[in-house]
Each structure stands twice: as structure tokens, then as C-alpha cells.
Tab-separated table of C-alpha atoms and ligand atoms in Angstrom:
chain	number	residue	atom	x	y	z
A	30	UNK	CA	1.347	-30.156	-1.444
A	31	UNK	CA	3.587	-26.377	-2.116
A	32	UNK	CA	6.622	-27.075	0.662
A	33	UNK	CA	7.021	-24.297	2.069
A	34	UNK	CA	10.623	-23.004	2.605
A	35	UNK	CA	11.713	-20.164	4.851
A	36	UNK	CA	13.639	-17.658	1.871
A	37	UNK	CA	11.208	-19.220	-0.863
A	38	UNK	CA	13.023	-17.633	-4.008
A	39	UNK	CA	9.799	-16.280	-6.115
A	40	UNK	CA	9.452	-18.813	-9.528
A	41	UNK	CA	10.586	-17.162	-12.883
A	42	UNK	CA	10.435	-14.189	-11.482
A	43	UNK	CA	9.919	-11.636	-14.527
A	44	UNK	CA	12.106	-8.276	-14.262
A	45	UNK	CA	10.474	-4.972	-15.939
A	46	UNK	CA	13.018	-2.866	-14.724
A	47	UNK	CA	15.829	-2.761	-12.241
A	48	UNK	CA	14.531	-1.217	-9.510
A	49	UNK	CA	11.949	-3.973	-8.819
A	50	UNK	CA	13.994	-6.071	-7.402
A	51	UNK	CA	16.100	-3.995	-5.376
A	52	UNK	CA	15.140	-5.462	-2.190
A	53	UNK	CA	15.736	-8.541	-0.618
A	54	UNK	CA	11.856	-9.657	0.532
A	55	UNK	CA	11.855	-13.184	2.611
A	56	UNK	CA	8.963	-14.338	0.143
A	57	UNK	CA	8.236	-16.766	3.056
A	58	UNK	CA	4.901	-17.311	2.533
A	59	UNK	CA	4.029	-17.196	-1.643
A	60	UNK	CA	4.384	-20.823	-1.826
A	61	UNK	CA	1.874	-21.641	0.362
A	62	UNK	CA	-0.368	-18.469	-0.642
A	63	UNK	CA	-3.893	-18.366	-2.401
A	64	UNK	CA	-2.691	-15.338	-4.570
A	65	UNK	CA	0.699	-16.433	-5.799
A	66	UNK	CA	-0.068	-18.612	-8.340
A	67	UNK	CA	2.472	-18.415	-10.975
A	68	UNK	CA	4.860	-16.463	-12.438
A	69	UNK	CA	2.380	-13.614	-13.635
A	70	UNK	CA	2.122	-12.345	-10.592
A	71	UNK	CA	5.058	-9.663	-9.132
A	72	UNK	CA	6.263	-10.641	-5.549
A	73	UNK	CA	7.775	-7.495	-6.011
A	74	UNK	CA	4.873	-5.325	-6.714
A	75	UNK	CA	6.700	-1.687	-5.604
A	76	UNK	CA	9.261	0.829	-7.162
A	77	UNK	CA	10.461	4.059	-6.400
A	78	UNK	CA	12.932	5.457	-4.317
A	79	UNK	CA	14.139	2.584	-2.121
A	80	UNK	CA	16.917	4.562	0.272
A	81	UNK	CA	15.011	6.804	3.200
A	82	UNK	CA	12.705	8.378	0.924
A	83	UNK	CA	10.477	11.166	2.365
A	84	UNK	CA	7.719	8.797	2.122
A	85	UNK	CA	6.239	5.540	0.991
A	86	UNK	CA	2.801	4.818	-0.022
A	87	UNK	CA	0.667	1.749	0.744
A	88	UNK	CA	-1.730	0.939	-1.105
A	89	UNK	CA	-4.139	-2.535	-0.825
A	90	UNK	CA	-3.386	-4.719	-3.744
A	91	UNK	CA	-2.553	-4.313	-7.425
A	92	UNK	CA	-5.037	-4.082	-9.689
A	93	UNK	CA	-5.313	-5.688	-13.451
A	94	UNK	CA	-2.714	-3.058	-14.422
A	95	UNK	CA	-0.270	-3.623	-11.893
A	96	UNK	CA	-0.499	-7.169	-11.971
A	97	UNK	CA	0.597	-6.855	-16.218
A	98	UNK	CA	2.982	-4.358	-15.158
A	99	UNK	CA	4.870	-6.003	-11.978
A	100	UNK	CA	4.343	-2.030	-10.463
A	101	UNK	CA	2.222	-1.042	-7.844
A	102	UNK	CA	0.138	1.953	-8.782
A	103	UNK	CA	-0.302	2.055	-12.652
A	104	UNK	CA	-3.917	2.223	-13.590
A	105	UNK	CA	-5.944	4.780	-13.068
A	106	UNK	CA	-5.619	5.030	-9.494
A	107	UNK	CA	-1.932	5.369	-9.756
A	108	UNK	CA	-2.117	8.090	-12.600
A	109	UNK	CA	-4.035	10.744	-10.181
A	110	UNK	CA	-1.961	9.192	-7.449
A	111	UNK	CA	1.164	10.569	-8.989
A	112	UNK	CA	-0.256	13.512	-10.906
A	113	UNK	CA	-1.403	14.655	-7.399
A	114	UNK	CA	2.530	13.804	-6.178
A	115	UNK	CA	4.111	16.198	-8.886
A	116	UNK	CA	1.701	18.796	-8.225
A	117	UNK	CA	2.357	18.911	-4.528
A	118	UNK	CA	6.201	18.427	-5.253
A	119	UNK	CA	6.198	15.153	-3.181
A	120	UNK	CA	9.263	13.546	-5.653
A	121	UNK	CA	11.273	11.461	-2.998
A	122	UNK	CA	8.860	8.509	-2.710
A	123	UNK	CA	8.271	4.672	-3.021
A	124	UNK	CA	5.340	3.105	-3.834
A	125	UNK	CA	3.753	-0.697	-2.040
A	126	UNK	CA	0.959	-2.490	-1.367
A	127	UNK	CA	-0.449	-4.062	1.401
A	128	UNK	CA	-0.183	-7.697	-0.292
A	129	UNK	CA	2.256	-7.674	-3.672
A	130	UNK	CA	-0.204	-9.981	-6.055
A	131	UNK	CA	-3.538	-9.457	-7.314
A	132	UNK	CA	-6.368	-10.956	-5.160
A	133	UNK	CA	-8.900	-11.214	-8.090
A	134	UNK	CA	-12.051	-13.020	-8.478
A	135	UNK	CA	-14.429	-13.963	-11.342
A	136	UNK	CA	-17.448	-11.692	-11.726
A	137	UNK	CA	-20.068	-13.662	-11.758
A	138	UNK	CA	-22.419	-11.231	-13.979
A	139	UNK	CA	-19.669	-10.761	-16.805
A	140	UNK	CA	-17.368	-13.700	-16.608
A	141	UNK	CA	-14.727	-11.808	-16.090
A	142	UNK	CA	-12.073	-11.433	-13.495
A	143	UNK	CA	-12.152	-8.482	-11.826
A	144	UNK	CA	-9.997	-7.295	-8.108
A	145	UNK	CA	-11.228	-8.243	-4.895
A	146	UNK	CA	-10.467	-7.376	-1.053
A	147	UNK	CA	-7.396	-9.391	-0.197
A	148	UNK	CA	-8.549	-11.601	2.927
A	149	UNK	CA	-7.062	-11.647	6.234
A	150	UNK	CA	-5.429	-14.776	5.589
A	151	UNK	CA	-3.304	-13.650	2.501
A	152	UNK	CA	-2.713	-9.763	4.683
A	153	UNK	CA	-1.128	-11.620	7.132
A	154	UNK	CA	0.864	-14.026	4.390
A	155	UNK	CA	1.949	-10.868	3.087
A	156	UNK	CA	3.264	-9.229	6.179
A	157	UNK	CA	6.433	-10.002	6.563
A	158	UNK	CA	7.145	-8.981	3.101
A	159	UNK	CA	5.858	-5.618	3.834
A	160	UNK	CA	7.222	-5.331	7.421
A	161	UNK	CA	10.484	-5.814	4.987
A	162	UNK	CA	9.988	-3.245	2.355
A	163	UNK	CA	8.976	-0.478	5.498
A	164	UNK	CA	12.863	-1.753	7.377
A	165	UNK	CA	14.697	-1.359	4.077
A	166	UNK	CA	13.453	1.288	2.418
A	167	UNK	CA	13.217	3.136	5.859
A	168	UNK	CA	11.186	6.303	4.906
A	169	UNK	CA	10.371	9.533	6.443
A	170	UNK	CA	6.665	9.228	6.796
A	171	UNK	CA	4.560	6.217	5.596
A	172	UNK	CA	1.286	7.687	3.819
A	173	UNK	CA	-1.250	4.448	4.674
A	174	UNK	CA	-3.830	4.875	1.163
A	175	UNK	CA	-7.072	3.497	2.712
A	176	UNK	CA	-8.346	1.311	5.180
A	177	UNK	CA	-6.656	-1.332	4.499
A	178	UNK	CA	-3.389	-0.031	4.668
A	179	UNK	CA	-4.077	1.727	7.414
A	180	UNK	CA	-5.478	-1.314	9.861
A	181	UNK	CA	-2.257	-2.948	8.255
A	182	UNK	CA	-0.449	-0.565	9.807
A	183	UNK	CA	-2.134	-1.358	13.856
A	184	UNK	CA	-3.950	1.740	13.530
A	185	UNK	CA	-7.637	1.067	14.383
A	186	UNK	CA	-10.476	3.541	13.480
A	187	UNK	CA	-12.238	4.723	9.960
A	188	UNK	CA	-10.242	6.655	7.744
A	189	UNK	CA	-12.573	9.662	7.329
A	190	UNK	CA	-11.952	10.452	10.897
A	191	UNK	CA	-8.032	10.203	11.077
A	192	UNK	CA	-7.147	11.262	7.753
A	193	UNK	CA	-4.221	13.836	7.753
A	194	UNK	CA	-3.411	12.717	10.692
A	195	UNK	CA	-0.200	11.891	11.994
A	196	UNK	CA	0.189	8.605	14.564
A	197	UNK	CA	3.307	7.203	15.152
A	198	UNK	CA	3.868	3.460	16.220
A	199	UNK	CA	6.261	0.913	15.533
A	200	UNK	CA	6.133	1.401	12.242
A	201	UNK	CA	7.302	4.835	12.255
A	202	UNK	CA	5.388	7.973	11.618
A	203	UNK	CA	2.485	7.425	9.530
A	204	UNK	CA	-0.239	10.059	7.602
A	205	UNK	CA	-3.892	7.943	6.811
A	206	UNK	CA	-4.988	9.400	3.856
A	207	UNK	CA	-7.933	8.535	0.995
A	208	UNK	CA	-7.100	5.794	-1.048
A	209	UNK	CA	-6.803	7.205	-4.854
A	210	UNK	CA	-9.219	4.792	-6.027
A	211	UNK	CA	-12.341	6.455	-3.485
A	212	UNK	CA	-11.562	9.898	-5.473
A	213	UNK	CA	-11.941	8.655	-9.018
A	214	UNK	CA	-15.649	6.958	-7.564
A	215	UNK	CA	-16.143	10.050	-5.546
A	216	UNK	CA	-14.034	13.117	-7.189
A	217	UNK	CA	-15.331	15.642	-4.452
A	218	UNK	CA	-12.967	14.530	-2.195
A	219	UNK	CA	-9.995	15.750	-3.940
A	220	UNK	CA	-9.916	18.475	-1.882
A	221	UNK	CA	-9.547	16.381	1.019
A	222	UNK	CA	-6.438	14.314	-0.575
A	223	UNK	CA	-4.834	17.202	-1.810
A	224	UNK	CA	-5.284	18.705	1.942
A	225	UNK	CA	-3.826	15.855	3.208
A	226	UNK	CA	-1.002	15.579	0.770
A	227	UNK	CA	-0.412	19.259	2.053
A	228	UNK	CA	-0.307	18.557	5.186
A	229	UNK	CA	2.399	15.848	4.686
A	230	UNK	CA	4.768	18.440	2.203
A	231	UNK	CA	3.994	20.206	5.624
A	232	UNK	CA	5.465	17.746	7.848
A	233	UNK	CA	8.419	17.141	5.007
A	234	UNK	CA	9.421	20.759	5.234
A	235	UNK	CA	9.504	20.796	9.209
A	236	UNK	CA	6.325	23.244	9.571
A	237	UNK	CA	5.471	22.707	13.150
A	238	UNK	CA	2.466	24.899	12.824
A	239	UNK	CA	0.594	22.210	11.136
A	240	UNK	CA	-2.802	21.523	13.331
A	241	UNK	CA	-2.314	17.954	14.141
A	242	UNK	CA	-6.472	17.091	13.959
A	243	UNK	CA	-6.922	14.294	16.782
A	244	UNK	CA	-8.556	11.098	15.429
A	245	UNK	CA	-10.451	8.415	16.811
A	246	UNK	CA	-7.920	5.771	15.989
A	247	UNK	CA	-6.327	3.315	18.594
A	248	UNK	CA	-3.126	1.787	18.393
A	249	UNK	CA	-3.481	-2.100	18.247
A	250	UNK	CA	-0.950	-4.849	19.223
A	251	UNK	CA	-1.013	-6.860	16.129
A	252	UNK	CA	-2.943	-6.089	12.821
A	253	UNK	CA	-5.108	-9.294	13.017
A	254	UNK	CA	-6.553	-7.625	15.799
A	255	UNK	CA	-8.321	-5.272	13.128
A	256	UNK	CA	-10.713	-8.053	12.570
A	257	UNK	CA	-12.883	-6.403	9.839
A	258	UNK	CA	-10.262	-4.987	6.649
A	259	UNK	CA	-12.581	-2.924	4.478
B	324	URA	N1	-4.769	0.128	-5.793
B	324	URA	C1	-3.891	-0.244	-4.847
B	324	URA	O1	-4.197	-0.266	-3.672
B	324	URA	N2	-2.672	-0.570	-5.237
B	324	URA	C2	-2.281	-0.524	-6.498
B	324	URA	O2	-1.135	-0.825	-6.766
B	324	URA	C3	-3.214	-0.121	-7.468
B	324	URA	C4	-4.459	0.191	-7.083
């Protein structure tokens, strides 16, 4: 039986650099959660600029990469994310996920473990650790990478139909756009990230001319009303 203790101080937690651990997260709910299992995996899976950033990313989940790493956004994914970053001149940023350890499963054809959809269960475990990273780090704009991130963030409807576009809710003032990973499986859409990180430089440098594109997103109460996170 894992007691489960309101500030729950992360196990042997292991530092790879300083800014890791930069924030205080309430860690409320690793003891008690399916993907916190020991100290190999990083409570404290995000990095960047911590102090009212222009913007910080959310991804889903680390991968295999950012599970060895303790960083959100290393493997491949990451690479093109930040690539695309420096090429658009996007430099004031930080980095998160949706949930900070690796939900991971065995594939059943190789053996292997391989990543997974986090479940709603271990999203909403997760929350208040991200609810604490967006009131710290206090940024700009909040670019939501995905689906995921973006029913995270209360905002209901596919991604296709609101990306680039800019809803604000309680969370602040947040930009849906492609999740890195869909353009290495489908590299024609490139275009449409590096519109939308355009569009967001846009915003960043006060261009009110920016067509604001309406969606087909709603505004939910509370994320677990999102019941399907794809
Ligand atoms: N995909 C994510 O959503 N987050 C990461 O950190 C890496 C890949």
C-alpha cells in the first residue's frame, strides 16, 4: 500500500542539470500513480525558460528519450520541434508535457517496451503538477502540441480544425498546434506547423492583422469532461 502524502517529495530524484528542478511541483499524486515507478522516471520532465517566457509547449508524455534524459522533448520529435523554434526565432520558451513520466507498454509483437497514450486516470494524476508548471512559469501564450494537450487544456474539438488558433480560458491564451511527432509520420504537414508557428511569432510581435481562423472547439468545465484523449 504507497501512502500517499500531500507534498510527496519525488524518490532519488536524479538531477541532469539545474534547471530541472527549478520549480516547486506538489508531486501529490506519483506515489499513488501507475507511471511513477521508480527513480528512472523524471517528475520533472520540462526545461527551458521558467520566468514568463513567450511561450510554453505541451506536449503528451516523454518518450524513451526523454524518459533517459529527465527532458521533455529530446528524440526525434523534439529535434524538429526545436529546429522549427530557431528557424522561426521563437527563443524565449519552456518545454512540458501533459503527464511528466513515460506511460509505456510492452509490445506484444517485439517484446519490447515501446510509449503508449497516457490514460485518463494518470492525465488527471498529473494535473496538478501541470496546472503548477503553467502558474509558475506564467507564459505568454501556451502552444497545446496535439490532442492531448489540447483537451488537457478544456478545449474540446479536433486539432485539424482549431489549429493556429487562438482560445483563451483559464489557462491563459493558448495556440493548438500539430504535435511534432504527426509531422515526422506525415512530413506534408510541415507547412501547416510552420504556419502555425508563424502565426504565434505573429501574436509575439503584437501583429493584430493576424486572421484569427474560428474553430470548432468548445470550452469545457473540467478536462475529464473530454472523455475520449487521442
Ligand atoms: N512527445 C511528447 O509529447 N513529449 C515529449 O517530451 C516527447 C515526445
Amino acid at each position: 500500500l504507497v501512502k500517499k502524502e500531500k507534498y510527496l517529495k519525488a524518490p532519488n530524484l536524479k538531477k541532469t542539470s539545474k534547471e530541472l528542478n527549478d520549480l516547486t511541483l506538489p508531486l501529490s499524486n506519483c506515489g499513488s500513480c501507475t507511471l511513477y515507478k521508480d527513480s528512472s522516471y523524471h517528475p520533472h520532465n520540462y526545461w527551458g525558460t521558467l520566468n514568463n517566457p513567450d511561450v510554453l509547449f505541451v506536449g503528451e508524455a516523454p518518450g524513451k528519450t526523454e524518459k533517459a534524459t529527465g527532458k521533455a522533448f529530446q528524440g526525434r520529435a523534439g529535434q524538429l520541434l526545436q529546429k522549427e523554434l530557431k528557424a522561426m526565432g521563437i527563443d524565449s520558451f519552456a518545454i512540458a508535457n501533459v503527464v511528466a513520466c513515460r506511460p509505456e507498454t510492452i509490445d506484444p509483437k517485439y517484446g519490447r517496451l515501446r510509449d503508449r497514450k497516457p490514460t485518463p486516470t494518470e492525465v488527471k494524476n498529473c494535473a496538478e503538477n501541470l496546472d503548477s508548471i503553467i502558474a509558475q512559469v506564467n507564459p505568454k501564450y501556451i502552444a497545446a502540441l496535439g490532442a492531448t494537450a489540447m483537451q488537457r487544456l478544456k478545449i474540446k474539438g479536433g486539432i485539424t480544425a482549431n489549429r493556429g488558433v487562438m482560445i483563451e480560458n483559464d489557462y491563459g491564451k493558448i495556440i493548438p498546434v500539430y504535435h511534432p511527432a504527426y509531422i515526422l509520420r506525415s512530413p506534408n504537414f510541415i507547412t501547416e506547423f510552420r504556419q502555425d508557428l508563424k502565426t504565434l511569432k505573429g501574436f509575439l510581435e503584437g501583429n493584430k492583422d493576424i486572421a484569427k481562423p474560428q474553430g470548432d472547439y468548445i470550452v469545457v468545465e473540467d478536462p475529464t469532461e473530454v472523455e475520449e484523449l487521442e
